[in-house]
mmCIF file with all atom_site columns, C-alpha atoms in Angstrom:
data_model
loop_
_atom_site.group_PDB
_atom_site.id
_atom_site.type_symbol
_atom_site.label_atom_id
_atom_site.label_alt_id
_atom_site.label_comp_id
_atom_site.label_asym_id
_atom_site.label_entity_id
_atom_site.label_seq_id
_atom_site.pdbx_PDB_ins_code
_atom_site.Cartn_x
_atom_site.Cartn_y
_atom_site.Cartn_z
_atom_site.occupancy
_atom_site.B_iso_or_equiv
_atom_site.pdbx_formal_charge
_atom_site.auth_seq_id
_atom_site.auth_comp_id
_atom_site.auth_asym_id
_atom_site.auth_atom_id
_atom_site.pdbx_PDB_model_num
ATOM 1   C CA . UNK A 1 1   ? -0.779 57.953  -84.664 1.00 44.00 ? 192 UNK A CA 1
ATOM 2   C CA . UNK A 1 2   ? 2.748  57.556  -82.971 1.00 50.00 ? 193 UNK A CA 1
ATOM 3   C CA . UNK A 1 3   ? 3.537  56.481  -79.319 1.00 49.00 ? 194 UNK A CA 1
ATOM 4   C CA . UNK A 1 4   ? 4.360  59.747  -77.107 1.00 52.00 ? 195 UNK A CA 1
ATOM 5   C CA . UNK A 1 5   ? 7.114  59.489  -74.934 1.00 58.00 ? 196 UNK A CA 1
ATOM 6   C CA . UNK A 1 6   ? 5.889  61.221  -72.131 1.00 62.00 ? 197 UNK A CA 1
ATOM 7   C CA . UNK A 1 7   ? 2.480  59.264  -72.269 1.00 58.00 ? 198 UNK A CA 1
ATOM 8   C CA . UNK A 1 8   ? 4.158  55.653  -72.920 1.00 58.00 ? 199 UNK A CA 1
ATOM 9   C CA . UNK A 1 9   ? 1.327  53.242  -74.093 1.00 58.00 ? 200 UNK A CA 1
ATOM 10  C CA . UNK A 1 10  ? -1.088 56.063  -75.237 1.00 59.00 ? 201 UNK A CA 1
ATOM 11  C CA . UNK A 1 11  ? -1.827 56.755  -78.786 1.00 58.00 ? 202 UNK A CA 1
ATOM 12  C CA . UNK A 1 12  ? -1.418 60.315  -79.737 1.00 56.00 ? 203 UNK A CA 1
ATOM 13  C CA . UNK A 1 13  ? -2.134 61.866  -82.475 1.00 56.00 ? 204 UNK A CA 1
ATOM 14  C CA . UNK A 1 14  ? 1.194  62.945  -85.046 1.00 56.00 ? 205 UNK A CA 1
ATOM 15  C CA . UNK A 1 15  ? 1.347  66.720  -85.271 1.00 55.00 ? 206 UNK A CA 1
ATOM 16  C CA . UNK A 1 16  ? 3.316  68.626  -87.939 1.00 54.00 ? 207 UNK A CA 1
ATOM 17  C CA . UNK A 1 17  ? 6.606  69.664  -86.654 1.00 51.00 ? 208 UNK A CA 1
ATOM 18  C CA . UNK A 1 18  ? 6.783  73.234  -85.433 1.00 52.00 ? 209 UNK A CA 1
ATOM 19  C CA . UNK A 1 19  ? 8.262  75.211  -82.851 1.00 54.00 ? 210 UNK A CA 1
ATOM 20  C CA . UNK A 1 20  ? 5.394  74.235  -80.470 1.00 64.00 ? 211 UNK A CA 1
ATOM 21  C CA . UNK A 1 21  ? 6.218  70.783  -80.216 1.00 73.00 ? 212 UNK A CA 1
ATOM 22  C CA . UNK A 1 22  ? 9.728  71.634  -80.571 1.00 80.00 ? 213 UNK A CA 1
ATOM 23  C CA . UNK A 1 23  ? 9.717  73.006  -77.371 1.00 83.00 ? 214 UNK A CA 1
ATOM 24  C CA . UNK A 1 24  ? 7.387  70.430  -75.901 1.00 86.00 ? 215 UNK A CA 1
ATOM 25  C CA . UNK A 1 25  ? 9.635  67.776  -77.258 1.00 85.00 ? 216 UNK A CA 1
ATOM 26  C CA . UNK A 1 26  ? 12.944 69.698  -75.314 1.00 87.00 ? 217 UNK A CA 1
ATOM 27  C CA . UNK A 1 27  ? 10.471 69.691  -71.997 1.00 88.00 ? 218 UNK A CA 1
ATOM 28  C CA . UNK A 1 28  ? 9.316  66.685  -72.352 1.00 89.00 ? 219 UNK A CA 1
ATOM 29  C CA . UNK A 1 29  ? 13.216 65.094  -73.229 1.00 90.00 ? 220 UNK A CA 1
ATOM 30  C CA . UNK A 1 30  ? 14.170 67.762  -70.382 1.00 92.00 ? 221 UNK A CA 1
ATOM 31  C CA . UNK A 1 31  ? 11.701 66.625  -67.892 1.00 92.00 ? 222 UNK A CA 1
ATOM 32  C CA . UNK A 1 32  ? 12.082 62.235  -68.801 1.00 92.00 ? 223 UNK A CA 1
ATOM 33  C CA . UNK A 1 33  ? 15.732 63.288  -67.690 1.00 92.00 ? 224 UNK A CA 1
ATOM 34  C CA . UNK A 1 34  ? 14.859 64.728  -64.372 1.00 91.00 ? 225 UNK A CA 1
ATOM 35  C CA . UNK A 1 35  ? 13.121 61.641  -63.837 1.00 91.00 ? 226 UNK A CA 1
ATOM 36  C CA . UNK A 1 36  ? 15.444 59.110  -64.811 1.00 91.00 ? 227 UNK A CA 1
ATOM 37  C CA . UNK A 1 37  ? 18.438 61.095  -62.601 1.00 91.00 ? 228 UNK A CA 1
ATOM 38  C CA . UNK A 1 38  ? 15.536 61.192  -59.529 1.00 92.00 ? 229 UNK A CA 1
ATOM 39  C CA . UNK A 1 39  ? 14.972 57.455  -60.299 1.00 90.00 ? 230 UNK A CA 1
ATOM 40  C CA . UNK A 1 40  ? 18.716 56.755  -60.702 1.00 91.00 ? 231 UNK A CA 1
ATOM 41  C CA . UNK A 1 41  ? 19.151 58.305  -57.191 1.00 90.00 ? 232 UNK A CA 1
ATOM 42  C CA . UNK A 1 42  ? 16.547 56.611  -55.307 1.00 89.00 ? 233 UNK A CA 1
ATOM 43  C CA . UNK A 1 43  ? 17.934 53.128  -56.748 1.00 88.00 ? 234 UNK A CA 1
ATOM 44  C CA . UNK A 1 44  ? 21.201 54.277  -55.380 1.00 88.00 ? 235 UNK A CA 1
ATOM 45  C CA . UNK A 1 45  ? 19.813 55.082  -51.887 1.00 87.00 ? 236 UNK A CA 1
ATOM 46  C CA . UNK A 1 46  ? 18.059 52.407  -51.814 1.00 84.00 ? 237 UNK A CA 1
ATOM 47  C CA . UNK A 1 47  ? 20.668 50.002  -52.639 1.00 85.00 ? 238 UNK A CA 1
ATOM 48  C CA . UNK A 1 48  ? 22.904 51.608  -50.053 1.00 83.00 ? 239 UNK A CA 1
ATOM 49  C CA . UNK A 1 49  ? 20.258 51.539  -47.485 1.00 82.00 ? 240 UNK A CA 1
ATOM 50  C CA . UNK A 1 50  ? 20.398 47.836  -48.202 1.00 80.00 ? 241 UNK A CA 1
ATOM 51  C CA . UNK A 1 51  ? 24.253 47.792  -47.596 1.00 79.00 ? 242 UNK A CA 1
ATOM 52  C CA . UNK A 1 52  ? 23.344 49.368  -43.959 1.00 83.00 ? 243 UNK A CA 1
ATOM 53  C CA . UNK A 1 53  ? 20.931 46.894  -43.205 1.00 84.00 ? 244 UNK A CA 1
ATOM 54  C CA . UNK A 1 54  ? 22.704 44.122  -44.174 1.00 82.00 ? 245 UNK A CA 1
ATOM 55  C CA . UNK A 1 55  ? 25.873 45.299  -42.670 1.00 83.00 ? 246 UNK A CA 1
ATOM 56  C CA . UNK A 1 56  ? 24.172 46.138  -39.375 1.00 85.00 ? 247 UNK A CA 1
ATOM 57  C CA . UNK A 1 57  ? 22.031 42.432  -39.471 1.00 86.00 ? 248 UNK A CA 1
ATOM 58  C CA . UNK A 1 58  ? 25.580 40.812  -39.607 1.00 87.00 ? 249 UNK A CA 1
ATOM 59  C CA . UNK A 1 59  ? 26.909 43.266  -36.705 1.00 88.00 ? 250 UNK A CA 1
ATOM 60  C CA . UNK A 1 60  ? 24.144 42.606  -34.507 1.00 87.00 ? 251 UNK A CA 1
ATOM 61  C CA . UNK A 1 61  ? 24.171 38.382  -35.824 1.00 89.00 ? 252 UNK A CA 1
ATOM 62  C CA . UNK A 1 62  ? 28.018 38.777  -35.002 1.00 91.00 ? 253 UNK A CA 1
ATOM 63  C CA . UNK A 1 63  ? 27.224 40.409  -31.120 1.00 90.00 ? 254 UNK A CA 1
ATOM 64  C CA . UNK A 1 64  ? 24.836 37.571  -31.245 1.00 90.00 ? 255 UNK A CA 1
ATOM 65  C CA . UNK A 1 65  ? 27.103 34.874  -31.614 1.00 92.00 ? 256 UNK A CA 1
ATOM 66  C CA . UNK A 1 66  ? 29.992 36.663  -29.371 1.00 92.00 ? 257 UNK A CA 1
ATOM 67  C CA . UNK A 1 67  ? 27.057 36.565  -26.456 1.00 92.00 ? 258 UNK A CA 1
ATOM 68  C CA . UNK A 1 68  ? 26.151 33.009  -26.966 1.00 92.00 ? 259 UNK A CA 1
ATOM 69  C CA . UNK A 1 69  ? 29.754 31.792  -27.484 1.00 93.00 ? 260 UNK A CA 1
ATOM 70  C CA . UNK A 1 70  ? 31.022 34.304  -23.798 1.00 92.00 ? 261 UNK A CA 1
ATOM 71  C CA . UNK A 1 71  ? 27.308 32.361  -22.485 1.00 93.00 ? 262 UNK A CA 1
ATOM 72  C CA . UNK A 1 72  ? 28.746 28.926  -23.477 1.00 92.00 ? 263 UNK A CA 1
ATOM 73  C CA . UNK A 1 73  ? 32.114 29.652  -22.476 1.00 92.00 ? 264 UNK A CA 1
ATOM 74  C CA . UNK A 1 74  ? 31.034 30.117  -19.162 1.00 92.00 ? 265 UNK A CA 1
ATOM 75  C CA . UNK A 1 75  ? 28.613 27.308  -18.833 1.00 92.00 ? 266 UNK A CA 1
ATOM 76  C CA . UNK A 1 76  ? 31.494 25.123  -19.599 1.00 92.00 ? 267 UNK A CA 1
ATOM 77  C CA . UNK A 1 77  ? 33.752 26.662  -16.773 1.00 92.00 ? 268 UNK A CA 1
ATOM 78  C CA . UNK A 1 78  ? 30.918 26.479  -14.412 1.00 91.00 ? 269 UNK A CA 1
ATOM 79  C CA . UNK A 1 79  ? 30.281 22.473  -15.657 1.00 92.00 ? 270 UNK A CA 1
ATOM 80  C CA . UNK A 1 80  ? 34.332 22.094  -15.384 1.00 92.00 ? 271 UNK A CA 1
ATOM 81  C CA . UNK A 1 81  ? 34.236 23.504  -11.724 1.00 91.00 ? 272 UNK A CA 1
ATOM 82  C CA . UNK A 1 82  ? 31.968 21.530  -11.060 1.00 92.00 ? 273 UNK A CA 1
ATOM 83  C CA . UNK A 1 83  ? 33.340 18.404  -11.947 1.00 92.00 ? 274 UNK A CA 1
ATOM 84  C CA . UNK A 1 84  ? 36.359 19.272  -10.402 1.00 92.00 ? 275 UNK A CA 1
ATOM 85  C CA . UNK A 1 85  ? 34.588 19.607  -7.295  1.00 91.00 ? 276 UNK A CA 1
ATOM 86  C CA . UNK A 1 86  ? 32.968 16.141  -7.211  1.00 92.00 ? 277 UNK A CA 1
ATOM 87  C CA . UNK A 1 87  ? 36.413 14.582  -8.232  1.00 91.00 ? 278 UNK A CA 1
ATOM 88  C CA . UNK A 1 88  ? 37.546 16.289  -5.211  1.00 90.00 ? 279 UNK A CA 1
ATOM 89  C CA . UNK A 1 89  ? 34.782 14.989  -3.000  1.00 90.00 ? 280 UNK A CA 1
ATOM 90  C CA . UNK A 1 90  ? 35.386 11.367  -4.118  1.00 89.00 ? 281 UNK A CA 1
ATOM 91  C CA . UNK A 1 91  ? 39.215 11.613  -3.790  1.00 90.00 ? 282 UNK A CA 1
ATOM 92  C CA . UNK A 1 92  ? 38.622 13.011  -0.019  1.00 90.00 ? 283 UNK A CA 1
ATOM 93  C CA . UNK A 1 93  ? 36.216 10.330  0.734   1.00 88.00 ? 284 UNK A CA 1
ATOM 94  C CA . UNK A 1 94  ? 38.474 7.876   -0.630  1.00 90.00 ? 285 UNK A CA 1
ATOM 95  C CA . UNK A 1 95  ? 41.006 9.224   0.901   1.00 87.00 ? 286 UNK A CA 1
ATOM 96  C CA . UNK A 1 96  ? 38.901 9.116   4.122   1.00 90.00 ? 287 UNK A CA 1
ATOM 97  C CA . UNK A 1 97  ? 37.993 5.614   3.549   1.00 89.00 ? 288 UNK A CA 1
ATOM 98  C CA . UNK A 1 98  ? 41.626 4.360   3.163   1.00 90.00 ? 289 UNK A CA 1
ATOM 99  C CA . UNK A 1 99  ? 42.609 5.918   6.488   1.00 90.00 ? 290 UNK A CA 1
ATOM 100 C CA . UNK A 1 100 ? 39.733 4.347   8.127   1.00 90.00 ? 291 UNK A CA 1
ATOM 101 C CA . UNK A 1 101 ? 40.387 1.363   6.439   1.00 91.00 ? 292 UNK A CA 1
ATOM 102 C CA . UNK A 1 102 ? 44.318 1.727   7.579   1.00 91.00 ? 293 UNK A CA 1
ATOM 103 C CA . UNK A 1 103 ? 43.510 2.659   11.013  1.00 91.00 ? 294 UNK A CA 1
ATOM 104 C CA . UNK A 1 104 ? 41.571 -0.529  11.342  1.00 92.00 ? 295 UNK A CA 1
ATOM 105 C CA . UNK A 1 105 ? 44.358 -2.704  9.803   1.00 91.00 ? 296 UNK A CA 1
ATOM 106 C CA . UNK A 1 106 ? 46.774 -1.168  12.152  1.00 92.00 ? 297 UNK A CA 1
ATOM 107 C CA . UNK A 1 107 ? 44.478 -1.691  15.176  1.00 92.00 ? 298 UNK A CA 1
ATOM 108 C CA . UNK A 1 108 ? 44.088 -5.329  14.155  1.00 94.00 ? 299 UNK A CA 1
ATOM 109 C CA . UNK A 1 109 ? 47.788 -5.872  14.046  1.00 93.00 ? 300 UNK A CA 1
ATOM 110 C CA . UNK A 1 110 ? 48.244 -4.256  17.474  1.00 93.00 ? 301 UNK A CA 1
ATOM 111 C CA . UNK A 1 111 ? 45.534 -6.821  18.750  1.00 93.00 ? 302 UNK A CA 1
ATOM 112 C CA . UNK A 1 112 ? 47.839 -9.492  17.342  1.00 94.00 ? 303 UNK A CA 1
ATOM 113 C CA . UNK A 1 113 ? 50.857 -8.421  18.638  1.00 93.00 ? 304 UNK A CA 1
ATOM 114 C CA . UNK A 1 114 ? 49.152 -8.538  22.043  1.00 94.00 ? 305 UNK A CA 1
ATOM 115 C CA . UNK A 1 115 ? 48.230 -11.555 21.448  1.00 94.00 ? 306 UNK A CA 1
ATOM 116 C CA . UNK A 1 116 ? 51.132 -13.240 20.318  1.00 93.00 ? 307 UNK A CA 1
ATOM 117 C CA . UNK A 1 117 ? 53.282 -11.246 23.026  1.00 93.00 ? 308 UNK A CA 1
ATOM 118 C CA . UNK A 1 118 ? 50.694 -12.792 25.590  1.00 92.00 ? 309 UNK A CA 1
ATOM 119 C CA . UNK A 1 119 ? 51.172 -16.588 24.211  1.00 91.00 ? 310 UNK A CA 1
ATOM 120 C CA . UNK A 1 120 ? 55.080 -15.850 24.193  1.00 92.00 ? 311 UNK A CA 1
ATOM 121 C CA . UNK A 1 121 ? 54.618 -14.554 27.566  1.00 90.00 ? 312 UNK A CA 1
ATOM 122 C CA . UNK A 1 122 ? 52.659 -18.252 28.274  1.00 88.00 ? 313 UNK A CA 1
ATOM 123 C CA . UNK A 1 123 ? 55.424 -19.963 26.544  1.00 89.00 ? 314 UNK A CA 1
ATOM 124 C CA . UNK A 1 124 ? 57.997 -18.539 28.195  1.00 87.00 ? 315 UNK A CA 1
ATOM 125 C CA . UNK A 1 125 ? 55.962 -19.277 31.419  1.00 86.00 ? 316 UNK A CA 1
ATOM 126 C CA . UNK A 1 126 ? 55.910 -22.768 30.580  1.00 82.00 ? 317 UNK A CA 1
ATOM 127 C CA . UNK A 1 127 ? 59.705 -23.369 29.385  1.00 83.00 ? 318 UNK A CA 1
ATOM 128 C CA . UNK A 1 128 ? 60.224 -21.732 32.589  1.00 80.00 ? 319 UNK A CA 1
ATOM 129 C CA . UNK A 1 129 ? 58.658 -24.274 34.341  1.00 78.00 ? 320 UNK A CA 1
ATOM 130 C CA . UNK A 1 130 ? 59.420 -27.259 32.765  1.00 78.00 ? 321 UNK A CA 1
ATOM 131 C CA . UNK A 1 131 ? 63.388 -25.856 33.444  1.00 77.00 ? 322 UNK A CA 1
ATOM 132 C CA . UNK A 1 132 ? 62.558 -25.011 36.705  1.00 77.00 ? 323 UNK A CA 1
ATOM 133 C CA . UNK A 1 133 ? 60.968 -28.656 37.019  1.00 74.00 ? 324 UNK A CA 1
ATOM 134 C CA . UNK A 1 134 ? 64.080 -30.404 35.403  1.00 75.00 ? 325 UNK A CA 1
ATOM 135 C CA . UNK A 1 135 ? 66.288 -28.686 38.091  1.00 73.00 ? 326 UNK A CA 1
ATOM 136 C CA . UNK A 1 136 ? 64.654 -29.832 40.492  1.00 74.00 ? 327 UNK A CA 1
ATOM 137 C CA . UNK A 1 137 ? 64.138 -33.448 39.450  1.00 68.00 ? 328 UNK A CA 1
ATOM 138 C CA . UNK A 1 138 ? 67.400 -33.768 38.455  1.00 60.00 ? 329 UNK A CA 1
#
């Protein structure tokens, strides 16, 4: 009993040699060929069918990551507008709030230049009084 190529694991029973297994052995080699070229050849396209996937699964991870970084990039614009805006807002109300705050200072100081113009006025009054009241004591 020898192993048989063509039937691995099976026990076959050893012939004489002679031109009928001569031939069967050339088919048999012929034919183990044919299948280890077909087998070489679906390795091959199947390993390059893994190349495409891959490559495509990193093109379409690399789109992803270009759409989430352009997404980002414009949340961050938006957010920097934004802030912008509100820094804007409190520099015009700031700015709104000095110039109140100005306008009332400078209202205050005309009230005190009235004020003081009205007790120079009173002054002046009375120094021109008490001259007028020397002048005629005298």
């Amino acid at each position: 009993m020898i192993y048989h190529r063509i039937f691995p694991g099976k026990l076959l029973p050893a012939r004489k040699d002679s031109a009928g297994t001569d031939k069967e052995q050339e088919r048999a080699d012929k034919q183990r060929e044919r299948a280890d070229k077909e087998r070489e050849r679906v390795d091959k396209k199947r390993e390059r069918d893994g190349v495409e996937s891959a490559s495509k699964r990193l093109i379409g991870s690399k789109n992803d990551l270009i759409k989430k970084m352009a997404e980002a990039d414009k949340k961050a614009a938006a957010e920097a507008d934004e802030t912008h805006a509100e820094a804007d807002r409190s520099a015009a109300g700031a700015g709104k709030k000095a110039a109140a705050e100005a306008d009332k200072g400078v209202a205050e100081a005309r009230k005190r230049a009235v004020e003081a113009e009205k007790r120079l006025a009173k002054l002046e009054k009375g120094v021109q009084w008490s001259n007028d009241a020397m002048d005629t004591s005298s």
